[in-house]
Short mmCIF file of C-alpha atoms and ligand atoms in Angstrom, two decimals:
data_model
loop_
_atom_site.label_atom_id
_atom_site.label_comp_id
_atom_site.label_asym_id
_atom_site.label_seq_id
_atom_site.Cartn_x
_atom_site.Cartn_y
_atom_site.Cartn_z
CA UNK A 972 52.58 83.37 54.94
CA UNK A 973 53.47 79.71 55.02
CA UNK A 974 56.09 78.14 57.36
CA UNK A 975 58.02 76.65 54.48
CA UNK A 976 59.51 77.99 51.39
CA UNK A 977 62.04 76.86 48.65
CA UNK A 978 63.56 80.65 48.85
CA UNK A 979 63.09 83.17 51.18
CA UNK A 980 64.14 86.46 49.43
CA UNK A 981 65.31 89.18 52.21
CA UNK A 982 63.89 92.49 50.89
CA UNK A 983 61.60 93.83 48.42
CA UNK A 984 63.54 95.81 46.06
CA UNK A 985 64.45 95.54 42.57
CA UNK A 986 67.15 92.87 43.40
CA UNK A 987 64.70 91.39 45.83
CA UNK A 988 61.37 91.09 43.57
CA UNK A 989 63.63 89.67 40.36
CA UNK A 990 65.17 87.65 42.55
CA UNK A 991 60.96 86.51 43.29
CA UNK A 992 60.01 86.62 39.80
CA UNK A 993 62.91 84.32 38.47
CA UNK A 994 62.67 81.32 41.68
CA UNK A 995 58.86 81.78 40.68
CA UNK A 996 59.16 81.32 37.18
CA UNK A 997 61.86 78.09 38.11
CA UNK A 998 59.16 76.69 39.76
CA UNK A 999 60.19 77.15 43.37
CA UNK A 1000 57.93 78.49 46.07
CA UNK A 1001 59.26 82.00 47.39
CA UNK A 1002 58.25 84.33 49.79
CA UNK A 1003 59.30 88.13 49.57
CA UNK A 1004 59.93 89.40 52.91
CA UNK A 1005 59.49 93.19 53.11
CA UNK A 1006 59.29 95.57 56.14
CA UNK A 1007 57.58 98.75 54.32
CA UNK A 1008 56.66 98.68 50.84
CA UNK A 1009 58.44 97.23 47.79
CA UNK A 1010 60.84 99.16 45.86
CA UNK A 1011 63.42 99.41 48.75
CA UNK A 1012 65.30 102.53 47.58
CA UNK A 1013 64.30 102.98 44.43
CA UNK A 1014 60.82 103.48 46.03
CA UNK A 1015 61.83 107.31 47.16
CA UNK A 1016 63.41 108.19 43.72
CA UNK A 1017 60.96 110.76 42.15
CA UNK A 1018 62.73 110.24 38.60
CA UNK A 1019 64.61 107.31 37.61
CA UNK A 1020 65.90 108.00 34.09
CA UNK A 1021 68.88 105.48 34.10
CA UNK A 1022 66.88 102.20 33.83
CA UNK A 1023 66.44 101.45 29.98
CA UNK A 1024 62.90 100.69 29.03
CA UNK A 1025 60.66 102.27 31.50
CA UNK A 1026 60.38 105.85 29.83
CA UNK A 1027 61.91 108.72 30.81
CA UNK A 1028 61.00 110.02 34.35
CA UNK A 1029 59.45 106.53 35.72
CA UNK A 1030 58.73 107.19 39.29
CA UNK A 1031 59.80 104.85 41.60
CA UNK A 1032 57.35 104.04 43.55
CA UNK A 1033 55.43 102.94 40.87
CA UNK A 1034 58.42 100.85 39.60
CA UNK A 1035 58.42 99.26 42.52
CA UNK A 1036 54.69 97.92 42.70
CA UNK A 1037 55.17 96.97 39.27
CA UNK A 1038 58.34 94.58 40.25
CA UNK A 1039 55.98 93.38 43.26
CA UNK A 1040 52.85 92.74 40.90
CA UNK A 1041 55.35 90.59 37.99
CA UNK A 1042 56.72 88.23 40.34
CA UNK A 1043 53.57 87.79 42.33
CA UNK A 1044 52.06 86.93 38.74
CA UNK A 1045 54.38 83.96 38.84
CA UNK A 1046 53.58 82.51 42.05
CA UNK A 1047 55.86 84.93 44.40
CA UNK A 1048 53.93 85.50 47.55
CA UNK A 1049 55.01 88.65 50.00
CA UNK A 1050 54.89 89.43 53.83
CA UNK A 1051 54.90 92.77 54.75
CA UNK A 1052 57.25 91.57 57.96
CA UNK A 1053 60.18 92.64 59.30
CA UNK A 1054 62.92 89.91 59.87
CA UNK A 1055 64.08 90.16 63.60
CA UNK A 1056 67.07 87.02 63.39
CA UNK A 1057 68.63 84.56 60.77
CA UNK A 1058 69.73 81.40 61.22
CA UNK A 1059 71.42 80.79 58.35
CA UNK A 1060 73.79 77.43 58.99
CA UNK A 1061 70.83 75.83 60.01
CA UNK A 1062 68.91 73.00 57.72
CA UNK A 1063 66.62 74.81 56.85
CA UNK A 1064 67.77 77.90 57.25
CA UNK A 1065 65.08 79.55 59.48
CA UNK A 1066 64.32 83.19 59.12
CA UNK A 1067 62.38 84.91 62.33
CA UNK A 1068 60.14 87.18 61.64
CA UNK A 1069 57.66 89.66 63.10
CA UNK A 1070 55.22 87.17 61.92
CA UNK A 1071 56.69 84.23 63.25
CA UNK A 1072 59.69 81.54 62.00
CA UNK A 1073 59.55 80.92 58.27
CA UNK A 1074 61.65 77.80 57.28
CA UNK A 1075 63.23 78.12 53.62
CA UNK A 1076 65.87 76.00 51.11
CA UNK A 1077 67.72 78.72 50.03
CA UNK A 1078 67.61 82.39 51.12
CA UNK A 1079 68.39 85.57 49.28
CA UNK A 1080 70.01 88.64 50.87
CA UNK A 1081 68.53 91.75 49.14
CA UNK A 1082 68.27 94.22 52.17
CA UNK A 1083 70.14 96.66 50.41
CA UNK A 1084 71.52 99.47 52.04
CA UNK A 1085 70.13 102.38 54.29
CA UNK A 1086 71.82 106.56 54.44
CA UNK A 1087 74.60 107.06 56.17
CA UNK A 1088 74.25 109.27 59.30
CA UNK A 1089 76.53 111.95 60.14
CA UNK A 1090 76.87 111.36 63.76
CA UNK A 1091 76.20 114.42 65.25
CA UNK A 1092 74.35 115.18 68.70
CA UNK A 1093 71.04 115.79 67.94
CA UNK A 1094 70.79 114.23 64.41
CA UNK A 1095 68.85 111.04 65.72
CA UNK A 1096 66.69 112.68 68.40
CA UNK A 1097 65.63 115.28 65.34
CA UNK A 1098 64.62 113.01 62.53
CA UNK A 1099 61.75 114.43 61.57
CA UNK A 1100 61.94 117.52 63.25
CA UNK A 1101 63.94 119.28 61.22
CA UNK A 1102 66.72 116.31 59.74
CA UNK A 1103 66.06 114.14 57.18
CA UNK A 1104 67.27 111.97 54.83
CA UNK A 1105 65.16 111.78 51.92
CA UNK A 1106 64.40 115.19 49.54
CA UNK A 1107 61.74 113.13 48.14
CA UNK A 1108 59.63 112.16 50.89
CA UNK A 1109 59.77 114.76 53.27
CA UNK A 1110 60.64 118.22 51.47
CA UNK A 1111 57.14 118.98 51.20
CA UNK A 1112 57.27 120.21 54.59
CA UNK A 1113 59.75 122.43 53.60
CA UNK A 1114 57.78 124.82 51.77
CA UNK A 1115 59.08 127.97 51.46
CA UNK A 1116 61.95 127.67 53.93
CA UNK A 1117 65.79 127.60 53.49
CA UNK A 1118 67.04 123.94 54.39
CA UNK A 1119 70.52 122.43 53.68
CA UNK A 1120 71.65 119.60 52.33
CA UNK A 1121 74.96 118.05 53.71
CA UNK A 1122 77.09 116.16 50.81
CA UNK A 1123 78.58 116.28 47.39
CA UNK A 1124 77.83 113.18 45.39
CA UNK A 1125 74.67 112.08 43.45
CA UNK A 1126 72.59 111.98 46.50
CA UNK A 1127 73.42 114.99 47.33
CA UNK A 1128 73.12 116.99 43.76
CA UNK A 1129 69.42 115.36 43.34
CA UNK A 1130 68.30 116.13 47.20
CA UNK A 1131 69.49 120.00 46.00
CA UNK A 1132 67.25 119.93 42.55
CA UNK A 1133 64.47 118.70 44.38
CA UNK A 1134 64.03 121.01 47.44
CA UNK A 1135 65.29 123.93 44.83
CA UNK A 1136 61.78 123.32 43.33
CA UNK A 1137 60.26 123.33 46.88
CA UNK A 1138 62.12 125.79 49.32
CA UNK A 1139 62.98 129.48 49.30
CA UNK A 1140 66.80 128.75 49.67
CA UNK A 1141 69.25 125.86 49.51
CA UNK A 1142 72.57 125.69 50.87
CA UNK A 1143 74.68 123.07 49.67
CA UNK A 1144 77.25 122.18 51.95
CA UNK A 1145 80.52 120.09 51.02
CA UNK A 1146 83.60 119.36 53.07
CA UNK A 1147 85.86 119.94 49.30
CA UNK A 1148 85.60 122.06 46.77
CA UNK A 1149 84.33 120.00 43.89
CA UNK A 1150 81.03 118.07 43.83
CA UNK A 1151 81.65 113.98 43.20
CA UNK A 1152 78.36 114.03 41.38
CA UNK A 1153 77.75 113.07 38.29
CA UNK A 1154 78.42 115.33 35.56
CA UNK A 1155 74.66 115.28 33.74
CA UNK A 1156 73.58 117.21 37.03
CA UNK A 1157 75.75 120.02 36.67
CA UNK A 1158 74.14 122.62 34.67
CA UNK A 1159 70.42 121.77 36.75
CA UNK A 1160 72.77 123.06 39.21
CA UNK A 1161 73.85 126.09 37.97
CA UNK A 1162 70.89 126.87 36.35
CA UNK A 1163 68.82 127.10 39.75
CA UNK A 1164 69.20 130.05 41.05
CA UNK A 1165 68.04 129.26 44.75
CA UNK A 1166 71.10 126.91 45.49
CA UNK A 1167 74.39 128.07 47.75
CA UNK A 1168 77.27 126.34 47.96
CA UNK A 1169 79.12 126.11 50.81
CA UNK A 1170 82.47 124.76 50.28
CA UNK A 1171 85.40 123.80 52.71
CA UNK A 1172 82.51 122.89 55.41
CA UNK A 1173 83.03 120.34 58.50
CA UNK A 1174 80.05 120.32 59.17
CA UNK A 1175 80.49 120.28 63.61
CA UNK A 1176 76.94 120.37 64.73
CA UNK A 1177 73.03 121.21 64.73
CA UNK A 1178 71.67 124.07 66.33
CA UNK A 1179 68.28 122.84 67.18
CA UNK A 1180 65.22 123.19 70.10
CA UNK A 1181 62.33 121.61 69.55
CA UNK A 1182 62.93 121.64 66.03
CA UNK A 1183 66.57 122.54 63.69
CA UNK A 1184 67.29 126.52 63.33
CA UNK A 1185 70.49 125.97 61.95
CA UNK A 1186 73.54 123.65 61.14
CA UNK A 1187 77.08 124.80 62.72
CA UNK A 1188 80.47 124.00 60.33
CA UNK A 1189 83.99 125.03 60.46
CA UNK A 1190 85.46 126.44 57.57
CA UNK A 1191 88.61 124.71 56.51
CA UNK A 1192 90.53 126.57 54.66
CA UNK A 1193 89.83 130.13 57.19
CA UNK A 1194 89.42 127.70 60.60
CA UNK A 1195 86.30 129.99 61.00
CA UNK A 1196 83.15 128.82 62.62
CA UNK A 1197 80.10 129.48 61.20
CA UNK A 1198 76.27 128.49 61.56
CA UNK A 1199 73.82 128.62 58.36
CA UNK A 1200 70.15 129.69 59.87
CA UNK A 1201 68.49 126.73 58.37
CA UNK A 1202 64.94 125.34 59.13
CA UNK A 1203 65.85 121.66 58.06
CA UNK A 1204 69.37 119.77 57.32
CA UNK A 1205 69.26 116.77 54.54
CA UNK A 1206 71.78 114.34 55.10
CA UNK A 1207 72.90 113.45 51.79
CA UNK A 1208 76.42 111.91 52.80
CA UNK A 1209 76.07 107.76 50.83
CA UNK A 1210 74.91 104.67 52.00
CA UNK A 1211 75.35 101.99 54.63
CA UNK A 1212 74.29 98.44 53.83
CA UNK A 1213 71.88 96.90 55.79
CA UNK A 1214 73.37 93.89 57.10
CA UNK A 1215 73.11 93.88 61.07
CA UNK A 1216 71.12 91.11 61.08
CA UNK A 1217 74.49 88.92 59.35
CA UNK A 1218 76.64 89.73 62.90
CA UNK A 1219 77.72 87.13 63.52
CA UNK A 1220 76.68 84.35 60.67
CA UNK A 1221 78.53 85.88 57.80
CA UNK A 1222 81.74 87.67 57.72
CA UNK A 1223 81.29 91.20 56.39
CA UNK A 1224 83.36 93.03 54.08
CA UNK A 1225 84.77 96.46 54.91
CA UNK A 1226 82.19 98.30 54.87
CA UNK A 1227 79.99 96.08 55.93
CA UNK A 1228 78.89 94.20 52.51
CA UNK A 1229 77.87 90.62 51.61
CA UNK A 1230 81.33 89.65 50.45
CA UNK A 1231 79.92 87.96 47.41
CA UNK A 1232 81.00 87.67 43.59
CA UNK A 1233 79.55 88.33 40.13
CA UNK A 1234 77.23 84.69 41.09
CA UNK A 1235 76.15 86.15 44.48
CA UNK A 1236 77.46 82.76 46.05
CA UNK A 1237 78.45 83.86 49.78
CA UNK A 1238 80.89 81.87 52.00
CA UNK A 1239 77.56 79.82 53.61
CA UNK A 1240 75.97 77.56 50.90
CA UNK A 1241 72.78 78.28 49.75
CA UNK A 1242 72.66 81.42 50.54
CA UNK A 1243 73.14 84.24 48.09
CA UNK A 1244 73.69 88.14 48.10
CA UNK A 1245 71.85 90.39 45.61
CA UNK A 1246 71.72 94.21 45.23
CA UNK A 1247 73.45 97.06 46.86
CA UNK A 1248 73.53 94.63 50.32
CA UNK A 1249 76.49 92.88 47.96
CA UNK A 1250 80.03 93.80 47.55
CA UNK A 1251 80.66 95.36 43.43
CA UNK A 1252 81.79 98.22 41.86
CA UNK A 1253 77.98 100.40 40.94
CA UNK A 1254 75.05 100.06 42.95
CA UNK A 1255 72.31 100.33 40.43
CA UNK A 1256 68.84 99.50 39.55
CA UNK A 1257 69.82 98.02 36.47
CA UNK A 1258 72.70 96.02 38.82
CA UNK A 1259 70.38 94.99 41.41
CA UNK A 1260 68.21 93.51 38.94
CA UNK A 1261 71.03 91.94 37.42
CA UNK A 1262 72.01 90.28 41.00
CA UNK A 1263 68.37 89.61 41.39
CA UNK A 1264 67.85 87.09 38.02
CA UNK A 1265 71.33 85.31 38.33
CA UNK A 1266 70.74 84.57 43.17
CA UNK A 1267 67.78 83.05 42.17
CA UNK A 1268 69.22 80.75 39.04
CA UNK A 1269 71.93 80.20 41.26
CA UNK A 1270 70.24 79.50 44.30
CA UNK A 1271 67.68 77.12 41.88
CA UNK A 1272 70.54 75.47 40.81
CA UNK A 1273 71.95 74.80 44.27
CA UNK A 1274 68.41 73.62 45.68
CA UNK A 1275 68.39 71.11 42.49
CA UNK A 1276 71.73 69.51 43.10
CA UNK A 1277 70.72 68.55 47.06
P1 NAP B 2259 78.42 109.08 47.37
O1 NAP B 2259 78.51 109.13 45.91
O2 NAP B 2259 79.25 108.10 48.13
O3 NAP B 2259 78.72 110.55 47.92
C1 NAP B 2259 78.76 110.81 49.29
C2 NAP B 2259 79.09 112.28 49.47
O4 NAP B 2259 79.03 112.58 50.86
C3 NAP B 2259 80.47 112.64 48.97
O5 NAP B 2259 80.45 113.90 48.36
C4 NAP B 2259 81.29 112.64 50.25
O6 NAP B 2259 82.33 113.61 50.24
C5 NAP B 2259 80.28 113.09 51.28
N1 NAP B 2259 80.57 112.53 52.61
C6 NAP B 2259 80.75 111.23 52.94
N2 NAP B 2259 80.97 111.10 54.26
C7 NAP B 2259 80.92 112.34 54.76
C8 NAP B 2259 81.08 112.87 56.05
N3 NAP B 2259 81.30 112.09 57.12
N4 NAP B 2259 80.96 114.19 56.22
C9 NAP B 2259 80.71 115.00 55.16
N5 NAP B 2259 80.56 114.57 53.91
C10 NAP B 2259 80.66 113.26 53.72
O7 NAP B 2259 76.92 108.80 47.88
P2 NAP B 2259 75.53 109.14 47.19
O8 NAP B 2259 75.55 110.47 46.56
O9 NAP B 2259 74.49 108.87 48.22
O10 NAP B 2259 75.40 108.04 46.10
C11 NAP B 2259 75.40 106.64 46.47
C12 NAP B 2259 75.34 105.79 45.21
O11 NAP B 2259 74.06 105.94 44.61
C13 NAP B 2259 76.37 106.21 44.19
O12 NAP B 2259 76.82 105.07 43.50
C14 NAP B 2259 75.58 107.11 43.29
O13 NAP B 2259 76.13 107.23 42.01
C15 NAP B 2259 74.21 106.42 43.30
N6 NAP B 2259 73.15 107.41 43.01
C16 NAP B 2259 72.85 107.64 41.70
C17 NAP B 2259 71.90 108.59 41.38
C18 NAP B 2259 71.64 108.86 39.94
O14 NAP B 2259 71.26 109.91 39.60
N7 NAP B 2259 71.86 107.89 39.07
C19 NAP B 2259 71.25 109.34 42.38
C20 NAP B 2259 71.58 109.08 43.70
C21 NAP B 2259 72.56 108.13 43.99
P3 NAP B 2259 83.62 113.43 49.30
O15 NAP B 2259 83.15 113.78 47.92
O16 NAP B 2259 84.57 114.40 49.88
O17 NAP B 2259 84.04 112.01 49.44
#
C-alpha cells in the first residue's frame, strides 16, 4: 500500500471492486480497502441466481474474487486493512487504517451494510456458540440438530432452505403471519418437509449456558410463553449499514444510510456513496454494481475538474 491514491474505495464488494475496476480503467490510481475478503455480502451467498450473466447458481465467493481479480487487471491495488477513522473534509481526505494513513483525491463509500441484531441478553456473548447470522457459513455445525431461524423476509426464507438441507429440524419463527419473502421461495418452502413455522412469535429471549438450548417467544395472539428446544438461533431479521465510521463527518439518513442520489454525490465533495451503504429503493448485486461504475465516473469527473 502506497500513502497516496487518486481514489480510495471503502470496501471490497461488488459496488466496491466496480467502483476499482472503472477509476482503474479512467486512469486513476485506486486502492481497495477491505477488512476480510472481497465480495462483502455477496461473499456468504451460496447461490446467487439474480445477477444476469454469471450462470445459474454462481457462488459468491467465487464472484467475489472474480470482481477482485478484473479490477486488479486494470491497475486496482487492494489492502486487506481495516479502516479505523476518516477524515473526510480534509485536502486530501486521509483515511486511517490498520496499516497506517493513506492520503486519497476522492474516496468511495462501499462498506455496505452488516445483519441486524435482535438485541437480546445473551445474543452477543453467544455468537458462535449457538447464534449466528449467516446459514451459509456456519450451518455446517449444525448437523443433524434442530436450530431456528428468527425472521420472515428473503434472508430469512434462504437461511431456512439452507439449514433444511443440513439440520434435523427447522423452526421458522415470525412475529406475523405471512412471510415478506419473495414469492419464487415459496414452494422450496413448502416442499421441505423439515421446516416449522412459528407464527405470532416475539421472540423475548435465549435460553442458553455455555452454549443456546433454546429460544423463549411470546405468542401474540394467545399471550402464551413458550420456549422452542433449539441447539442454535439464526438471526435472519435485515440489515444495518455500516456507516459508524461517518459519525460525525456526514449526516446519516434514517436508518443510518449515505444520504446520496442516483450519482452517489454525498453532501461533502468528492466523496461518493455506492452499494447497499447508500440510501435507494433495492439493495442488489446488480444495484451495487450499478453504484459502483457511475462513484467512480463521477468521482473521475470531479478529480478532473480540480
Ligand atoms: P427484510 O426483507 O428487511 O426482512 C426482515 C424480516 O425480519 C422481516 O420479515 C421482518 O418482519 C423481520 N424483523 C425485522 N425486525 C425484527 C425484529 N426486531 N424482530 C423480529 N422480526 C423482525 O430483510 P432480509 O430478508 O435480510 O433482506 C434484506 C434485503 O436483501 C432485501 O432487500 C432482500 O430482498 C434482499 N435479499 C435478497 C435475496 C434474494 O434471494 N434475492 C436473499 C436475501 C436477501 P416483518 O415482515 O414483520 O417486517
Amino acid at each position: 500500500m502506497k500513502n497516496q491514491y487518486d481514489v480510495a474505495v471503502i470496501g471490497g464488494g461488488p459496488a466496491g471492486y466496480t467502483a476499482a475496476l472503472y477509476a482503474a480503467r479512467a486512469g486513476l490510481d485506486v486502492l481497495v480497502l477491505e477488512m476480510l475478503s472481497p465480495g462483502g455480502q455477496m461473499a456468504t451467498t451460496p447461490q446467487v441466481d439474480n445477477y444476469p450473466g454469471v450462470g445459474l447458481g454462481a457462488d459468491g465467493y467465487t464472484l467475489g474474487e472474480s470482481m477482485q481479480q478484473n479490477a486488479e487487471h486494470f491497475g486496482a491495488e487492494t489492502a486487506f486493512a481495516e479502516v479505523t477513522a476518516l477524515d473526510l473534509r480534509a485536502d486530501p481526505k486521509i483515511v486511517t487504517t490498520s496499516d497506517g494513513p493513506v492520503a486519497a483525491g476522492a474516496v468511495i463509500l462501499a462498506m455496505g451494510a452488516s445483519p441486524r441484531k435482535l438485541g437480546l441478553p445473551g445474543e452477543e456473548s453467544h455468537i458462535g456458540r449457538g447464534v449466528s447470522y449467516c446459514a451459509t457459513c456456519d450451518g455446517m455445525f449444525y448437523k443433524g440438530k434442530t436450530v431456528a431461524v428468527l425472521g420472515g423476509g428473503n434472508t430469512a426464507a434462504a437461511d431456512a432452505l439452507v439449514l433444511a438441507k443440513l439440520c434435523e429440524k427447522v423452526y421458522l419463527v415470525h412475529r406475523r403471519d405471512t412471510l415478506r419473502a419473495d414469492a419464487s421461495y415459496l414452494a422450496p418452502l413448502k416442499a421441505a418437509e423439515n421446516i416449522e413455522y412459528v407464527w405470532n412469535a416475539q421472540v423475548t429471549g435465549l435460553e442458553a449456558g455455555d452454549s443456546v438450548t433454546g429460544v423463549q417467544y411470546t405468542d401474540k395472539v394467545s399471550g402464551a410463553a413458550h420456549t422452542l428446544p433449539v441447539d442454535g438461533v439464526f438471526v435472519a431479521i435485515g440489515r444495518a449499514p455500516n456507516t459508524a465510521l461517518l459519525e460525525g463527518q456526514l449526516e446519516l439518513a434514517p436508518g443510518g444510510y449515505v444520504a446520496a442520489g442516483e450519482d452517489t454525490h454525498t453532501a461533502l465533495p468528492g466523496v461518493f456513496a455506492a452499494g447497499d451503504v447508500r440510501t435507494k429503493p433495492l439493495r442488489q448485486i446488480v444495484t451495487a454494481v450499478a453504484d459502483g461504475a457511475v462513484a467512480a465516473t463521477e468521482a473521475a469527473a470531479w478529480l478532473r475538474s480540480r
